[in-house]
Short mmCIF file of C-alpha atoms and ligand atoms in Angstrom, two decimals:
data_model
loop_
_atom_site.label_atom_id
_atom_site.label_comp_id
_atom_site.label_asym_id
_atom_site.label_seq_id
_atom_site.Cartn_x
_atom_site.Cartn_y
_atom_site.Cartn_z
CA MET A 1154 0.00 0.00 0.00
CA ALA A 1155 3.00 2.31 -0.03
CA ALA A 1156 2.37 5.45 -2.03
CA ASP A 1157 4.02 5.31 -5.47
CA ALA A 1158 4.19 8.17 -7.85
CA THR A 1159 1.65 10.91 -7.40
CA VAL A 1160 -1.53 9.94 -9.17
CA LYS A 1161 -2.79 12.57 -11.52
CA VAL A 1162 -6.51 13.09 -11.32
CA GLU A 1163 -6.84 16.44 -12.99
CA GLY A 1164 -9.55 16.52 -15.61
CA GLU A 1165 -10.96 13.23 -14.41
CA ARG A 1166 -13.55 14.64 -12.10
CA PRO A 1167 -16.64 12.58 -12.35
CA GLY A 1168 -19.93 14.39 -12.77
CA GLY A 1169 -20.40 17.96 -13.69
CA PRO A 1170 -20.62 20.55 -14.86
CA ALA A 1171 -24.24 20.66 -13.87
CA GLY A 1172 -26.96 21.79 -16.27
CA PRO A 1173 -28.71 25.17 -15.94
CA VAL A 1174 -30.09 25.76 -12.48
CA THR A 1175 -30.85 28.47 -9.94
CA LEU A 1176 -29.83 27.93 -6.34
CA VAL A 1177 -31.86 29.71 -3.68
CA ILE A 1178 -30.22 29.85 -0.27
CA PHE A 1179 -32.52 30.54 2.67
CA GLY A 1180 -30.53 31.91 5.58
CA ALA A 1181 -28.10 33.72 3.32
CA SER A 1182 -26.79 35.98 6.05
CA GLY A 1183 -25.89 33.06 8.30
CA ASP A 1184 -22.62 31.43 9.18
CA LEU A 1185 -23.07 28.35 7.04
CA THR A 1186 -23.55 30.44 3.91
CA LYS A 1187 -20.43 32.46 4.42
CA ARG A 1188 -18.14 29.80 5.84
CA LYS A 1189 -19.13 26.85 3.70
CA LEU A 1190 -21.64 27.41 0.92
CA LEU A 1191 -20.18 30.40 -0.89
CA PRO A 1192 -16.60 29.13 -0.61
CA ALA A 1193 -17.80 25.78 -2.01
CA LEU A 1194 -19.59 27.51 -4.89
CA TYR A 1195 -16.49 29.53 -5.57
CA ALA A 1196 -14.40 26.36 -5.71
CA LEU A 1197 -16.90 24.79 -8.12
CA ALA A 1198 -16.73 27.91 -10.29
CA HIS A 1199 -12.95 27.73 -10.10
CA ASP A 1200 -12.99 24.13 -11.33
CA ARG A 1201 -15.56 24.99 -14.01
CA LEU A 1202 -18.08 22.63 -12.53
CA LEU A 1203 -20.91 25.13 -12.31
CA PRO A 1204 -23.37 25.42 -15.16
CA GLU A 1205 -22.80 28.11 -17.73
CA ARG A 1206 -26.23 29.51 -16.95
CA PHE A 1207 -26.36 29.74 -13.22
CA ALA A 1208 -27.76 32.06 -10.59
CA ILE A 1209 -27.63 32.10 -6.81
CA ILE A 1210 -30.32 33.92 -4.91
CA GLY A 1211 -29.70 34.59 -1.24
CA PHE A 1212 -32.87 34.96 0.83
CA ALA A 1213 -32.79 36.23 4.41
CA ARG A 1214 -34.51 38.54 6.85
CA ARG A 1215 -31.83 41.18 6.88
CA GLU A 1216 -32.37 44.18 4.54
CA LYS A 1217 -29.67 44.21 1.90
CA THR A 1218 -29.18 44.96 -1.77
CA SER A 1219 -27.74 42.45 -4.19
CA GLU A 1220 -24.64 44.64 -4.50
CA ALA A 1221 -24.10 44.63 -0.75
CA PHE A 1222 -24.62 40.86 -0.72
CA ARG A 1223 -21.98 40.39 -3.45
CA ASP A 1224 -19.49 42.53 -1.55
CA GLU A 1225 -20.04 40.64 1.68
CA MET A 1226 -19.77 37.29 -0.02
CA ARG A 1227 -16.56 38.25 -1.72
CA ALA A 1228 -15.03 39.17 1.65
CA ASP A 1229 -16.23 35.87 3.10
CA VAL A 1230 -14.84 33.83 0.24
CA GLU A 1231 -11.55 35.64 0.65
CA GLN A 1232 -11.55 34.65 4.29
CA PHE A 1233 -12.85 31.09 4.12
CA SER A 1234 -12.04 29.64 0.71
CA ARG A 1235 -9.49 26.84 0.49
CA LEU A 1236 -8.40 28.33 -2.83
CA ARG A 1237 -6.78 31.59 -1.92
CA PRO A 1238 -6.00 34.18 -3.18
CA VAL A 1239 -9.39 34.55 -4.80
CA ARG A 1240 -9.05 34.90 -8.58
CA ALA A 1241 -10.83 37.97 -9.87
CA GLU A 1242 -12.04 36.42 -13.14
CA VAL A 1243 -13.51 33.42 -11.30
CA TRP A 1244 -15.18 35.59 -8.71
CA ASP A 1245 -16.61 37.91 -11.35
CA ARG A 1246 -18.08 34.97 -13.22
CA LEU A 1247 -19.76 33.79 -10.02
CA ALA A 1248 -20.78 37.23 -8.79
CA ARG A 1249 -22.57 38.07 -12.05
CA GLY A 1250 -25.23 35.55 -11.06
CA LEU A 1251 -25.49 36.49 -7.39
CA TYR A 1252 -28.70 38.13 -6.13
CA TYR A 1253 -30.41 38.82 -2.86
CA VAL A 1254 -34.03 38.93 -1.70
CA THR A 1255 -35.05 40.35 1.66
CA GLY A 1256 -37.97 38.86 3.48
CA PRO A 1257 -39.18 37.33 6.71
CA PHE A 1258 -39.54 33.59 6.15
CA GLU A 1259 -43.17 33.61 7.22
CA ASP A 1260 -44.32 36.47 5.01
CA SER A 1261 -45.65 35.66 1.53
CA ALA A 1262 -44.51 39.01 0.07
CA GLY A 1263 -40.87 37.87 0.11
CA TYR A 1264 -41.79 34.76 -1.89
CA GLU A 1265 -43.50 36.90 -4.47
CA ARG A 1266 -40.33 38.92 -4.87
CA LEU A 1267 -38.44 35.65 -5.08
CA ARG A 1268 -40.78 34.39 -7.80
CA ASP A 1269 -40.33 37.54 -9.85
CA LEU A 1270 -36.58 37.32 -9.57
CA LEU A 1271 -36.54 33.60 -10.37
CA GLN A 1272 -38.64 34.18 -13.47
CA GLU A 1273 -36.46 37.07 -14.57
CA ARG A 1274 -33.23 35.08 -14.08
CA GLU A 1275 -34.63 32.00 -15.74
CA ARG A 1276 -35.79 34.05 -18.69
CA ASP A 1277 -32.45 35.79 -19.05
CA ASN A 1278 -30.56 32.54 -18.65
CA GLY A 1279 -32.78 30.91 -21.23
CA ALA A 1280 -32.82 27.90 -18.93
CA GLY A 1281 -35.65 25.73 -17.71
CA ARG A 1282 -37.14 26.20 -14.28
CA ASN A 1283 -34.57 24.08 -12.53
CA ARG A 1284 -34.27 25.07 -8.90
CA VAL A 1285 -32.40 23.96 -5.85
CA TYR A 1286 -33.66 25.38 -2.56
CA TYR A 1287 -31.20 25.24 0.29
CA LEU A 1288 -32.44 25.48 3.88
CA ALA A 1289 -29.54 27.01 5.80
CA THR A 1290 -31.72 28.67 8.42
CA PRO A 1291 -32.41 27.75 12.03
CA PRO A 1292 -34.50 24.55 11.90
CA GLU A 1293 -37.64 26.23 13.30
CA ALA A 1294 -37.96 27.99 9.96
CA TYR A 1295 -37.89 24.81 7.82
CA PRO A 1296 -41.62 24.00 7.90
CA VAL A 1297 -42.56 27.63 7.33
CA ILE A 1298 -40.31 28.01 4.30
CA VAL A 1299 -41.41 24.70 2.81
CA GLY A 1300 -45.07 25.62 3.25
CA ARG A 1301 -44.55 29.05 1.71
CA LEU A 1302 -42.64 27.67 -1.26
CA GLY A 1303 -45.51 25.32 -1.92
CA ALA A 1304 -48.18 27.98 -1.50
CA ALA A 1305 -46.36 30.38 -3.82
CA GLY A 1306 -46.20 27.71 -6.52
CA LEU A 1307 -42.41 27.83 -6.55
CA VAL A 1308 -41.91 24.09 -6.53
CA THR A 1309 -41.75 23.00 -10.14
CA GLU A 1310 -41.99 19.32 -10.84
CA ALA A 1311 -41.83 17.67 -14.17
CA TRP A 1312 -39.53 14.76 -13.46
CA ASP A 1313 -40.24 11.72 -15.52
CA GLY A 1314 -43.61 13.25 -16.23
CA PRO A 1315 -45.05 13.25 -19.74
CA ASP A 1316 -43.96 16.87 -20.19
CA GLU A 1317 -40.43 16.41 -18.92
CA ASP A 1318 -39.05 17.96 -22.06
CA ALA A 1319 -41.75 20.52 -22.48
CA PRO A 1320 -40.50 24.09 -22.81
CA GLY A 1321 -40.24 25.69 -19.42
CA ALA A 1322 -40.61 22.41 -17.58
CA GLY A 1323 -38.15 22.05 -14.79
CA TRP A 1324 -37.37 20.33 -11.56
CA SER A 1325 -37.07 21.51 -7.97
CA ARG A 1326 -34.97 19.96 -5.23
CA ILE A 1327 -34.56 20.94 -1.63
CA ILE A 1328 -31.46 20.54 0.50
CA VAL A 1329 -32.17 20.30 4.22
CA GLU A 1330 -29.38 21.02 6.65
CA LYS A 1331 -28.98 19.41 10.03
CA PRO A 1332 -30.34 19.28 12.66
CA PHE A 1333 -33.04 17.18 11.06
CA GLY A 1334 -35.39 17.07 14.06
CA ARG A 1335 -34.31 16.58 17.65
CA ASP A 1336 -35.84 13.15 18.20
CA LEU A 1337 -37.91 10.60 16.32
CA ASP A 1338 -41.21 12.48 16.58
CA THR A 1339 -39.84 15.81 15.40
CA ALA A 1340 -37.94 14.15 12.55
CA ARG A 1341 -41.13 12.40 11.44
CA ALA A 1342 -43.05 15.66 11.64
CA LEU A 1343 -40.43 17.42 9.52
CA ASN A 1344 -40.57 14.64 6.95
CA ALA A 1345 -44.33 14.99 6.83
CA ASP A 1346 -43.99 18.76 6.31
CA LEU A 1347 -41.52 18.24 3.50
CA HIS A 1348 -43.65 15.62 1.83
CA ARG A 1349 -46.66 17.89 1.71
CA VAL A 1350 -44.76 19.90 -0.89
CA PHE A 1351 -41.86 17.77 -2.18
CA ARG A 1352 -41.62 14.15 -3.21
CA GLU A 1353 -38.96 12.08 -1.49
CA ARG A 1354 -36.73 12.03 -4.56
CA GLN A 1355 -36.67 15.84 -4.46
CA VAL A 1356 -35.47 15.93 -0.87
CA TYR A 1357 -31.70 16.02 -0.24
CA ARG A 1358 -30.98 15.70 3.50
CA ILE A 1359 -27.40 16.74 3.91
CA ASP A 1360 -24.79 15.25 6.20
CA HIS A 1361 -21.54 16.92 5.36
CA TYR A 1362 -19.54 13.90 6.56
CA LEU A 1363 -20.78 12.03 3.50
CA GLY A 1364 -19.22 14.69 1.30
CA LYS A 1365 -15.76 14.15 2.78
CA GLU A 1366 -13.51 12.50 0.23
CA THR A 1367 -12.16 9.98 2.67
CA VAL A 1368 -15.61 8.96 3.85
CA GLN A 1369 -16.39 8.05 0.25
CA ASN A 1370 -13.09 6.25 0.17
CA ILE A 1371 -14.54 3.77 2.67
CA LEU A 1372 -16.76 2.51 -0.13
CA THR A 1373 -14.09 2.45 -2.82
CA PHE A 1374 -11.63 0.79 -0.48
CA ARG A 1375 -14.11 -1.88 0.53
CA PHE A 1376 -15.83 -2.54 -2.76
CA GLY A 1377 -13.19 -1.57 -5.31
CA ASN A 1378 -10.65 -4.12 -4.03
CA SER A 1379 -11.02 -7.82 -3.65
CA ILE A 1380 -8.68 -8.47 -0.74
CA PHE A 1381 -10.29 -6.64 2.17
CA GLU A 1382 -13.94 -7.58 1.86
CA PRO A 1383 -13.37 -11.28 2.66
CA LEU A 1384 -11.82 -10.20 5.98
CA TRP A 1385 -14.53 -7.68 6.78
CA ASN A 1386 -16.70 -9.72 9.10
CA ARG A 1387 -17.10 -11.48 12.43
CA ARG A 1388 -14.70 -14.28 11.53
CA TYR A 1389 -11.72 -11.95 11.43
CA VAL A 1390 -12.71 -8.70 13.09
CA ASP A 1391 -12.53 -8.45 16.87
CA HIS A 1392 -14.18 -5.05 17.14
CA VAL A 1393 -14.53 -1.70 15.39
CA GLN A 1394 -13.95 1.77 16.84
CA LEU A 1395 -15.21 5.06 15.47
CA LEU A 1396 -13.72 8.20 16.91
CA VAL A 1397 -14.66 11.79 16.15
CA GLY A 1398 -12.54 14.00 18.35
CA GLU A 1399 -12.61 17.78 18.36
CA ASP A 1400 -9.98 19.93 19.97
CA LEU A 1401 -12.22 22.93 20.60
CA GLY A 1402 -14.84 23.64 23.21
CA VAL A 1403 -18.25 24.87 22.11
CA GLU A 1404 -16.97 28.44 21.77
CA SER A 1405 -19.75 30.80 20.64
CA ARG A 1406 -22.25 27.99 19.93
CA GLY A 1407 -23.21 27.35 23.57
CA GLY A 1408 -26.80 28.44 23.01
CA TYR A 1409 -27.40 25.90 20.25
CA TYR A 1410 -25.21 23.19 21.72
CA ASP A 1411 -26.77 23.19 25.14
CA SER A 1412 -30.07 22.06 23.66
CA ALA A 1413 -28.34 19.49 21.46
CA GLY A 1414 -25.38 17.68 23.02
CA ALA A 1415 -22.93 15.24 21.46
CA MET A 1416 -25.51 12.56 20.75
CA ARG A 1417 -27.70 14.83 18.62
CA ASP A 1418 -24.86 16.91 17.24
CA MET A 1419 -22.54 14.09 16.14
CA VAL A 1420 -23.73 10.55 16.87
CA GLN A 1421 -27.25 10.48 15.42
CA ASN A 1422 -26.02 11.84 12.11
CA HIS A 1423 -22.31 11.82 11.25
CA MET A 1424 -21.27 8.81 13.30
CA LEU A 1425 -24.17 6.55 12.40
CA GLN A 1426 -23.61 7.46 8.77
CA LEU A 1427 -19.96 6.50 9.08
CA LEU A 1428 -20.94 3.29 10.79
CA SER A 1429 -23.41 2.37 8.08
CA LEU A 1430 -20.74 2.78 5.38
CA VAL A 1431 -18.27 0.69 7.33
CA ALA A 1432 -20.76 -2.07 8.09
CA MET A 1433 -23.04 -2.22 5.02
CA GLU A 1434 -23.25 -5.08 2.54
CA PRO A 1435 -22.00 -4.46 -1.00
CA PRO A 1436 -24.75 -2.73 -3.00
CA ALA A 1437 -25.78 -4.30 -6.28
CA THR A 1438 -25.02 -1.03 -8.11
CA PHE A 1439 -23.61 2.32 -7.10
CA GLU A 1440 -26.93 4.05 -7.52
CA ALA A 1441 -28.48 6.20 -4.84
CA ASP A 1442 -31.19 3.83 -3.74
CA ALA A 1443 -29.10 0.69 -3.99
CA VAL A 1444 -26.49 2.23 -1.68
CA ARG A 1445 -29.04 3.68 0.70
CA ASP A 1446 -30.98 0.41 0.88
CA GLU A 1447 -27.85 -1.28 2.22
CA LYS A 1448 -27.07 1.54 4.65
CA VAL A 1449 -30.51 1.53 6.16
CA LYS A 1450 -30.39 -2.26 6.60
CA VAL A 1451 -27.39 -1.80 8.87
CA LEU A 1452 -29.14 0.86 10.91
CA ARG A 1453 -32.16 -1.40 11.27
CA ALA A 1454 -29.97 -4.28 12.42
CA ILE A 1455 -28.46 -2.33 15.32
CA ARG A 1456 -29.79 -3.78 18.54
CA PRO A 1457 -31.81 -1.27 20.60
CA ILE A 1458 -29.51 0.34 23.13
CA PRO A 1459 -30.41 -0.75 26.66
CA VAL A 1460 -30.86 2.24 28.93
CA GLU A 1461 -31.26 0.56 32.31
CA PRO A 1462 -28.38 1.73 34.54
CA ASP A 1463 -27.19 -1.80 35.32
CA GLN A 1464 -26.60 -2.73 31.68
CA ASP A 1465 -25.65 0.63 30.37
CA ARG A 1466 -24.06 0.64 26.97
CA THR A 1467 -23.28 4.35 27.00
CA VAL A 1468 -21.11 6.89 28.80
CA ARG A 1469 -21.87 10.59 28.68
CA GLY A 1470 -19.44 13.22 29.86
CA GLN A 1471 -19.04 16.96 30.10
CA TYR A 1472 -15.75 18.82 30.07
CA VAL A 1473 -14.57 20.85 32.99
CA SER A 1474 -11.80 23.39 32.69
CA GLY A 1475 -8.43 22.11 31.60
CA LEU A 1476 -5.42 22.74 29.42
CA LEU A 1477 -5.72 22.18 25.71
CA ARG A 1478 -2.50 22.60 23.73
CA GLY A 1479 -1.17 24.79 26.51
CA LYS A 1480 -4.24 27.02 26.57
CA LYS A 1481 -6.70 27.10 29.43
CA ILE A 1482 -10.23 26.20 28.37
CA ALA A 1483 -13.17 27.18 30.57
CA ALA A 1484 -15.55 24.50 31.81
CA TYR A 1485 -18.44 23.80 29.45
CA ALA A 1486 -20.86 24.91 32.17
CA ASP A 1487 -19.19 28.33 32.17
CA GLU A 1488 -19.38 28.88 28.41
CA PRO A 1489 -21.66 31.69 27.20
CA GLY A 1490 -25.16 30.51 26.34
CA VAL A 1491 -24.96 27.35 28.45
CA GLY A 1492 -27.65 26.91 31.13
CA GLU A 1493 -26.55 27.02 34.76
CA GLU A 1494 -27.96 23.62 35.60
CA THR A 1495 -26.73 22.07 32.36
CA SER A 1496 -26.57 18.30 32.07
CA THR A 1497 -25.71 18.37 28.35
CA GLU A 1498 -23.10 15.84 27.25
CA THR A 1499 -20.09 17.16 25.35
CA TYR A 1500 -18.76 13.60 25.15
CA ALA A 1501 -20.52 10.36 24.35
CA ALA A 1502 -19.29 6.79 24.08
CA LEU A 1503 -21.49 3.91 22.99
CA ARG A 1504 -21.17 0.22 22.40
CA LEU A 1505 -23.40 -0.94 19.56
CA GLU A 1506 -24.19 -4.46 18.41
CA ILE A 1507 -25.25 -5.18 14.86
CA ASP A 1508 -27.47 -8.22 14.77
CA ASN A 1509 -26.82 -9.53 11.31
CA TRP A 1510 -24.95 -12.43 9.76
CA ARG A 1511 -21.80 -10.43 9.10
CA TRP A 1512 -21.41 -8.66 12.41
CA ALA A 1513 -23.09 -10.68 15.18
CA GLY A 1514 -20.85 -10.57 18.24
CA VAL A 1515 -18.54 -7.80 16.95
CA PRO A 1516 -18.95 -4.67 19.07
CA PHE A 1517 -18.82 -1.25 17.45
CA TYR A 1518 -17.52 1.37 19.87
CA LEU A 1519 -18.41 4.96 19.03
CA ARG A 1520 -16.77 7.87 20.78
CA THR A 1521 -16.98 11.60 20.23
CA GLY A 1522 -16.19 14.65 22.29
CA LYS A 1523 -15.46 18.35 22.35
CA ALA A 1524 -12.26 19.64 23.97
CA LEU A 1525 -10.31 16.43 23.37
CA PRO A 1526 -6.55 16.65 22.77
CA LYS A 1527 -6.83 16.32 19.00
CA ARG A 1528 -9.13 16.99 16.07
CA VAL A 1529 -9.29 13.58 14.51
CA THR A 1530 -11.84 11.34 12.84
CA GLU A 1531 -10.84 7.75 12.49
CA VAL A 1532 -12.31 4.32 11.95
CA THR A 1533 -10.30 1.45 13.41
CA ILE A 1534 -10.97 -2.14 12.45
CA GLN A 1535 -9.20 -4.33 14.95
CA TYR A 1536 -8.61 -7.89 13.83
CA ARG A 1537 -8.42 -10.97 15.99
CA ARG A 1538 -5.06 -12.04 17.34
CA PRO A 1539 -3.22 -14.80 15.49
CA PRO A 1540 -4.20 -18.17 16.93
CA LEU A 1541 -0.66 -19.21 17.86
CA ARG A 1542 2.23 -17.39 19.37
CA LEU A 1543 5.11 -18.61 17.24
CA PHE A 1544 7.37 -15.59 17.60
CA GLU A 1545 8.54 -13.55 20.48
CA HIS A 1546 7.28 -10.08 20.81
CA ALA A 1547 10.33 -7.83 20.61
CA PRO A 1548 10.44 -4.74 22.85
CA HIS A 1549 9.55 -1.55 21.01
CA PRO A 1550 8.39 1.89 22.09
CA GLY A 1551 5.16 1.56 24.01
CA HIS A 1552 5.74 -2.13 24.64
CA GLN A 1553 4.94 -3.37 28.14
CA PRO A 1554 6.45 -6.57 29.49
CA GLY A 1555 3.92 -9.36 29.07
CA ASP A 1556 2.16 -7.58 26.22
CA GLU A 1557 0.39 -9.84 23.81
CA ILE A 1558 1.28 -9.69 20.15
CA GLU A 1559 -0.49 -6.65 18.74
CA PRO A 1560 -3.38 -7.66 16.55
CA ASN A 1561 -3.61 -6.29 13.02
CA ARG A 1562 -5.35 -3.03 12.92
CA LEU A 1563 -6.70 -1.19 9.90
CA THR A 1564 -7.12 2.54 10.37
CA LEU A 1565 -9.18 4.69 8.04
CA ARG A 1566 -8.18 8.24 8.82
CA ILE A 1567 -10.99 10.52 7.72
CA GLN A 1568 -9.33 13.75 8.87
CA PRO A 1569 -6.82 15.34 9.15
CA ASP A 1570 -3.87 13.63 7.36
CA GLU A 1571 -6.39 11.67 5.35
CA GLY A 1572 -5.26 8.15 4.60
CA ILE A 1573 -5.41 4.46 5.37
CA SER A 1574 -2.93 2.37 7.30
CA LEU A 1575 -2.59 -1.24 8.31
CA ARG A 1576 -0.63 -2.35 11.32
CA VAL A 1577 1.19 -5.62 10.80
CA GLY A 1578 3.78 -7.56 12.80
CA LEU A 1579 7.21 -7.75 11.14
CA LYS A 1580 10.64 -9.03 12.03
CA PRO A 1581 13.07 -6.35 13.17
CA PRO A 1582 16.73 -6.48 12.06
CA GLY A 1583 18.94 -8.92 13.95
CA PRO A 1584 19.53 -12.60 14.46
CA ARG A 1585 16.36 -13.34 16.44
CA ILE A 1586 13.00 -13.99 14.88
CA SER A 1587 10.63 -11.78 16.76
CA LEU A 1588 7.83 -9.36 15.99
CA VAL A 1589 7.46 -5.61 16.09
CA PRO A 1590 4.51 -3.64 14.81
CA ALA A 1591 4.98 -1.80 11.50
CA ARG A 1592 2.67 0.18 9.26
CA LEU A 1593 1.66 -0.11 5.63
CA GLY A 1594 0.09 3.08 4.57
CA PHE A 1595 -1.60 5.27 2.01
CA ALA A 1596 -1.53 9.04 2.56
CA TYR A 1597 -3.98 11.04 0.50
CA HIS A 1598 -1.75 14.05 -0.12
CA GLU A 1599 1.24 11.91 -1.11
CA THR A 1600 -0.69 9.84 -3.59
CA PHE A 1601 -2.84 12.56 -5.08
CA GLY A 1602 -0.57 15.53 -4.51
CA ALA A 1603 -3.43 17.64 -3.22
CA GLU A 1604 -5.63 18.16 -0.24
CA PRO A 1605 -9.15 16.81 -0.56
CA ALA A 1606 -11.92 19.16 -1.67
CA GLU A 1607 -14.42 20.46 0.87
CA ALA A 1608 -17.45 18.29 1.52
CA TYR A 1609 -19.92 20.97 0.48
CA GLU A 1610 -18.41 21.23 -2.99
CA ARG A 1611 -19.19 17.65 -3.75
CA LEU A 1612 -22.62 17.71 -2.16
CA LEU A 1613 -23.82 20.90 -3.85
CA LEU A 1614 -22.68 19.58 -7.19
CA ASP A 1615 -24.29 16.17 -6.66
CA CYS A 1616 -27.60 17.78 -5.81
CA MET A 1617 -27.48 19.94 -8.94
CA LEU A 1618 -26.70 16.80 -10.93
CA GLY A 1619 -29.55 14.92 -9.27
CA ASP A 1620 -27.37 12.32 -7.57
CA ALA A 1621 -28.71 11.56 -4.10
CA THR A 1622 -26.26 8.78 -3.20
CA LEU A 1623 -24.51 10.90 -0.59
CA PHE A 1624 -27.70 12.28 0.91
CA ILE A 1625 -29.82 10.72 3.62
CA ARG A 1626 -33.11 9.11 2.80
CA ARG A 1627 -36.19 9.44 4.96
CA ASP A 1628 -36.01 5.89 6.34
CA GLU A 1629 -32.33 6.36 7.28
CA VAL A 1630 -32.91 9.51 9.27
CA GLU A 1631 -35.90 8.05 11.07
CA THR A 1632 -34.15 4.76 11.84
CA ALA A 1633 -31.18 6.63 13.28
CA TRP A 1634 -33.46 8.72 15.46
CA ALA A 1635 -35.38 5.61 16.57
CA LEU A 1636 -32.10 4.19 17.84
CA VAL A 1637 -30.90 7.17 19.84
CA THR A 1638 -34.17 8.68 21.05
CA PRO A 1639 -34.65 6.25 24.00
CA VAL A 1640 -31.12 7.03 25.17
CA LEU A 1641 -31.74 10.77 24.92
CA GLU A 1642 -34.95 10.38 26.88
CA ALA A 1643 -33.25 8.32 29.59
CA TRP A 1644 -30.46 10.88 29.86
CA ALA A 1645 -32.90 13.77 30.06
CA ALA A 1646 -34.84 12.00 32.81
CA ALA A 1647 -31.66 11.27 34.78
CA GLY A 1648 -30.40 14.87 34.52
CA ARG A 1649 -26.97 15.08 36.06
CA THR A 1650 -27.20 11.65 37.65
CA GLY A 1651 -24.89 9.47 35.63
CA LEU A 1652 -23.20 12.40 33.88
CA THR A 1653 -19.41 12.09 34.15
CA TYR A 1654 -16.77 14.78 33.82
CA TYR A 1655 -13.40 15.10 32.11
CA PRO A 1656 -10.86 17.87 31.98
CA ALA A 1657 -10.63 19.74 28.67
CA GLY A 1658 -7.58 18.44 26.83
CA SER A 1659 -7.99 14.82 28.01
CA TRP A 1660 -9.36 11.85 26.07
CA GLY A 1661 -12.63 11.84 28.00
CA PRO A 1662 -13.91 10.60 31.34
CA LYS A 1663 -12.22 7.76 33.24
CA GLU A 1664 -15.58 6.00 33.21
CA ALA A 1665 -15.26 5.63 29.45
CA ASP A 1666 -11.92 3.88 29.87
CA ARG A 1667 -13.42 1.49 32.39
CA PHE A 1668 -16.37 0.99 30.08
CA ILE A 1669 -14.27 -0.46 27.26
CA GLN A 1670 -11.78 -2.15 29.59
CA ALA A 1671 -14.68 -4.12 31.04
CA ASP A 1672 -14.79 -5.83 27.61
CA GLY A 1673 -11.05 -6.52 27.72
CA ARG A 1674 -10.32 -3.80 25.15
CA GLU A 1675 -8.76 -0.34 25.00
CA TRP A 1676 -9.57 2.87 23.18
CA VAL A 1677 -7.23 3.56 20.31
CA ASN A 1678 -6.06 7.12 20.88
CA PRO A 1679 -4.24 8.50 17.85
C1 LIG B 2680 -21.18 19.77 12.88
C2 LIG B 2680 -21.42 19.94 14.35
O1 LIG B 2680 -22.22 19.06 12.30
O2 LIG B 2680 -19.97 19.07 12.68
C3 LIG B 2680 -20.26 20.64 15.02
O3 LIG B 2680 -22.61 20.68 14.57
C4 LIG B 2680 -18.97 19.94 14.69
O4 LIG B 2680 -20.44 20.71 16.42
C5 LIG B 2680 -18.83 19.73 13.20
O5 LIG B 2680 -17.91 20.73 15.18
C6 LIG B 2680 -17.63 18.89 12.87
O6 LIG B 2680 -17.42 18.89 11.49
P1 LIG B 2680 -15.97 18.71 10.88
O7 LIG B 2680 -16.20 18.66 9.42
O8 LIG B 2680 -15.16 19.88 11.32
O9 LIG B 2680 -15.43 17.43 11.44
#
């Protein structure tokens, strides 16, 4: 697996450019728009992946002209784009199609202005009525916006209909940001609201983890090679760990985070998505529904998580003040926006069992936390130990007397330093035959000579192209909520009872170490 020459991928980008379309962003003065969406659109423009005839309409409450919106967006792209300095000719190309509409989300007058502008742009662009609506607002506004779009007749739909090719026919899609509900009931209600106006195939529920290049690499690695898949099951795998560590506290997001917590913020969405890619069966084709059918089967096969205290399969923790990379971090409870009596978890660890033929008896340990020592997302597949101990285990750094031979361990590093590595036992130099651990590895930047693109670039483009493979289907989101909702309810009922604490800058509460040690295993801390 050692990296050979740099692989050239330029010009080989699959998909794109997209056909004519107008993108309407609700919540255009928010953080997501400036930090992620506009920089992603700029990068797509840079790579000539946007349609020739393209317009972006920002829609938000704040009064603003289109000129002012363009100026602000340019400053934001200059600050947040991965492709800096910003190239004037690329920006100008993008900015020519950038417009702004002011309006409260609940007021129909704004949607009338939006309709006029859409019609004007679509006429000038000579394009069909192809529209992507992006909900980048606080989630309370989602049902209102969806209802208003429907009432204003802004949702065009001519997919596979008899008049698909009729002049002026078009399609509409909607991208829905997280959080998608806050438990099973609210997620179902939101789905019902969406389905009053959009059909399921028009709904693109986004999880930006699925847009990460290395998350997609899980699928290519598993199903584009013949040598790993035979070993990807209960016969060979001892257990699997998923870690999403963040080396920041909640900073200015205390208000939002205190009503969410790690389980809602990371586990229900990003981590269960990762898990489903790691654990799914090979799909028959790489089409959206074939892939999502297999993902949802995994989610359905996860055994309900027991919540009784005596058989707890979870640990929840909250950080107290501590040192993170030499800097003092305040306790979560003291962060602005956090309630005084907070019992919100900033750390969660879970042991999940997948009751299917492939995985029965193989625990999946999930762990995520704020204010950990490192920002790192990693999947570790730990294999069983060899059945016989033929060789001695030579001392090496980290070796403890009496250590067992280290089992093989496959690490999929999602971020940073994207790559894949396999730990094997090899003979060190010298006359004795003994074993030391060594690594075979693939590093993304060495092989491809570039850093991976931002997740939103891929996802925005896929939606414009009509490819929903990397978006979450209704049954997936509801199944994921069905799994975690009982845990959230039990935690809410218990309040601070059972909540554990860890200093910022540590790998989480001691209770989490004991939790995995009770199974005779250890966390893999990068
Ligand atoms: C978001 C969460 O969905 O993902 C944040 O709301 C978290 O709390 C972020 O920090 C992590 O994303 P990434 O891409 O930086 O790993």
